[in-house]
Tab-separated table of C-alpha atoms in Angstrom:
chain	number	residue	atom	x	y	z
A	1	ARG	CA	135.348	-147.864	-67.512
A	2	ILE	CA	139.175	-146.855	-67.867
A	3	GLU	CA	140.460	-143.503	-66.276
A	4	ALA	CA	142.527	-142.792	-69.578
A	5	SER	CA	142.162	-141.149	-72.802
A	6	PRO	CA	140.888	-143.121	-75.968
A	7	GLU	CA	144.314	-142.363	-77.389
A	8	GLN	CA	146.124	-144.030	-74.353
A	9	VAL	CA	144.114	-146.970	-74.413
A	10	TYR	CA	144.280	-147.469	-78.342
A	11	ASP	CA	148.012	-147.089	-78.008
A	12	LEU	CA	148.141	-149.839	-75.565
A	13	TRP	CA	146.295	-152.082	-77.882
A	14	SER	CA	147.926	-151.036	-80.915
A	15	ARG	CA	151.360	-151.839	-79.202
A	16	TYR	CA	150.540	-155.887	-79.013
A	17	GLU	CA	153.927	-156.772	-77.808
A	18	ASN	CA	152.585	-155.406	-74.206
A	19	PHE	CA	149.715	-158.248	-74.284
A	20	PRO	CA	151.827	-160.552	-72.437
A	21	ARG	CA	151.644	-157.852	-69.636
A	22	PHE	CA	147.947	-158.100	-68.967
A	23	MET	CA	146.627	-161.128	-71.415
A	24	SER	CA	147.139	-164.278	-69.254
A	25	ASN	CA	147.651	-166.676	-72.020
A	26	VAL	CA	149.737	-164.684	-74.243
A	27	VAL	CA	153.426	-165.762	-74.095
A	28	GLU	CA	154.792	-163.060	-76.533
A	29	VAL	CA	154.024	-161.125	-79.418
A	30	ARG	CA	156.619	-159.594	-81.902
A	31	SER	CA	156.007	-157.261	-84.931
A	32	LEU	CA	156.848	-158.920	-88.188
A	33	GLY	CA	156.853	-155.400	-89.738
A	34	GLY	CA	153.979	-153.525	-91.067
A	35	ILE	CA	150.587	-154.852	-90.179
A	36	ARG	CA	151.674	-158.419	-89.550
A	37	SER	CA	152.552	-159.861	-85.902
A	38	HIS	CA	153.397	-163.388	-84.704
A	39	TRP	CA	151.913	-164.680	-81.532
A	40	VAL	CA	152.945	-167.446	-78.966
A	41	VAL	CA	150.287	-168.641	-76.544
A	42	LYS	CA	149.791	-170.903	-73.754
A	43	GLY	CA	147.354	-173.916	-74.221
A	44	PRO	CA	146.588	-176.343	-71.496
A	45	ALA	CA	149.332	-178.780	-69.693
A	46	GLY	CA	152.182	-176.500	-70.971
A	47	THR	CA	151.455	-176.737	-74.596
A	48	ARG	CA	152.126	-173.584	-76.753
A	49	PHE	CA	150.562	-172.601	-80.032
A	50	GLU	CA	151.602	-170.115	-82.498
A	51	PHE	CA	150.305	-168.175	-85.469
A	52	ASP	CA	150.431	-164.693	-87.319
A	53	SER	CA	148.040	-162.184	-87.370
A	54	ILE	CA	147.157	-158.727	-89.115
A	55	ILE	CA	145.689	-155.714	-88.446
A	56	THR	CA	142.401	-155.401	-90.413
A	57	GLU	CA	141.510	-151.755	-89.231
A	58	HIS	CA	143.254	-149.233	-87.510
A	59	GLN	CA	140.970	-145.916	-86.538
A	60	ARG	CA	143.189	-143.936	-83.945
A	61	PRO	CA	141.734	-143.644	-81.182
A	62	GLU	CA	138.314	-145.421	-81.944
A	63	ARG	CA	138.657	-148.729	-83.210
A	64	LEU	CA	141.471	-151.712	-83.810
A	65	ALA	CA	140.810	-155.098	-85.156
A	66	TRP	CA	142.990	-158.117	-86.026
A	67	GLN	CA	142.703	-161.561	-87.484
A	68	SER	CA	144.993	-164.460	-87.757
A	69	VAL	CA	146.453	-165.006	-91.347
A	70	PRO	CA	144.656	-167.799	-93.626
A	71	GLY	CA	145.801	-171.356	-92.661
A	72	SER	CA	147.040	-170.640	-89.111
A	73	GLU	CA	146.912	-173.218	-86.584
A	74	ILE	CA	144.414	-171.073	-84.750
A	75	GLU	CA	141.815	-168.801	-86.316
A	76	GLN	CA	141.229	-165.986	-84.317
A	77	TYR	CA	139.693	-162.442	-84.756
A	78	GLY	CA	139.532	-159.765	-82.120
A	79	GLU	CA	138.543	-155.932	-82.280
A	80	VAL	CA	138.695	-153.263	-79.183
A	81	GLN	CA	136.036	-150.532	-79.635
A	82	LEU	CA	136.856	-147.282	-77.646
A	83	GLU	CA	134.307	-144.599	-76.639
A	84	GLU	CA	135.287	-141.196	-74.845
A	85	LEU	CA	133.250	-140.782	-71.854
A	86	SER	CA	133.003	-137.777	-69.551
A	87	GLY	CA	135.941	-136.437	-67.729
A	88	GLY	CA	138.401	-138.069	-70.111
A	89	ALA	CA	137.701	-141.600	-69.330
A	90	THR	CA	137.218	-144.560	-72.061
A	91	ARG	CA	134.704	-147.362	-72.557
A	92	ALA	CA	136.486	-150.210	-74.040
A	93	THR	CA	134.170	-152.810	-75.865
A	94	VAL	CA	136.282	-156.068	-76.620
A	95	ARG	CA	135.415	-158.690	-78.799
A	96	MET	CA	137.610	-161.949	-79.545
A	97	SER	CA	136.734	-165.437	-81.309
A	98	TYR	CA	138.843	-168.458	-81.594
A	99	HIS	CA	138.298	-171.159	-83.998
A	100	PRO	CA	140.693	-174.257	-83.061
A	101	PRO	CA	141.304	-176.671	-85.550
A	102	ALA	CA	139.247	-180.120	-85.662
A	103	GLY	CA	140.238	-183.281	-83.660
A	104	ALA	CA	141.972	-183.876	-80.339
A	105	ALA	CA	144.403	-180.629	-80.876
A	106	GLY	CA	141.100	-178.475	-81.444
A	107	GLN	CA	139.956	-179.686	-77.857
A	108	ALA	CA	143.339	-178.786	-76.484
A	109	VAL	CA	143.056	-175.417	-78.147
A	110	ALA	CA	139.685	-174.667	-77.135
A	111	ALA	CA	140.727	-174.855	-73.469
A	112	LEU	CA	143.238	-171.854	-74.327
A	113	LEU	CA	140.766	-169.380	-72.523
A	114	GLY	CA	140.357	-171.848	-69.696
A	115	SER	CA	136.905	-173.256	-68.381
A	116	ASP	CA	135.513	-169.950	-68.053
A	117	PRO	CA	136.767	-167.432	-71.239
A	118	ALA	CA	134.365	-164.555	-70.245
A	119	ARG	CA	135.791	-164.376	-66.746
A	120	GLN	CA	139.163	-164.771	-67.926
A	121	LEU	CA	138.980	-161.973	-70.371
A	122	GLU	CA	137.549	-159.849	-67.852
A	123	GLU	CA	140.398	-160.200	-65.655
A	124	ASP	CA	142.726	-159.647	-68.391
A	125	LEU	CA	140.779	-156.234	-69.017
A	126	GLN	CA	141.331	-155.389	-65.278
A	127	ARG	CA	144.906	-156.032	-65.613
A	128	MET	CA	144.998	-153.867	-68.849
A	129	LYS	CA	142.914	-151.289	-66.936
A	130	GLY	CA	145.338	-151.295	-63.806
A	131	LEU	CA	148.232	-150.730	-66.334
A	132	LEU	CA	146.745	-147.707	-68.101
A	133	GLU	CA	145.294	-146.216	-64.635
A	134	ARG	CA	148.146	-147.030	-62.169
A	135	GLY	CA	151.098	-148.311	-64.150
A	136	SER	CA	150.993	-151.690	-62.243
A	137	ILE	CA	149.031	-154.938	-62.725
A	138	PRO	CA	146.119	-155.867	-60.024
A	139	ASP	CA	146.666	-159.060	-58.522
A	140	LEU	CA	143.856	-161.048	-59.287
A	141	GLY	CA	145.187	-164.364	-57.902
A	142	ALA	CA	145.555	-165.614	-61.712
A	143	GLN	CA	149.010	-164.038	-62.140
A	144	GLY	CA	150.972	-165.900	-59.264
A	145	GLY	CA	151.792	-162.811	-57.204
A	146	ARG	CA	152.598	-160.840	-60.360
A	147	THR	CA	151.424	-157.362	-58.888
A	148	GLU	CA	153.792	-154.586	-60.303
A	149	SER	CA	155.057	-153.770	-63.438
A	150	LYS	CA	156.652	-150.654	-64.983
A	151	PHE	CA	154.120	-148.519	-67.108
A	152	LEU	CA	154.202	-149.317	-71.017
A	153	HIS	CA	157.641	-149.395	-72.917
């Protein structure tokens, strides 16, 4: 439950250059124009991986979906479904899937989300909730003291 309207939540998710502010493994996201974006994500032991992504569905303020372009180093898919709740709040349901390449590099990429991807995603979503509700990122111990942030740009 996020104490913000579906439009506010959608706007945060659709401005993916904000992802590094609440997604712990996302280093940078930049627009390539239109529905394309370029992502840089952290891997284990200081490694970085890059891929391009496209928006596959955008229905403001209910749903946003994206996937990596064919041939990317990391195949990934994501979607956020937003449901308006009473009192102007929103329920956000997030689904993400990562398919690393084969071999040793694939094992390193598989570790992108850490040893407990569900817990890490939950912490990332708590930071997103803090941005929307308070304009700051809650200190969950995983951000190395990064507790304050200006609201969205």
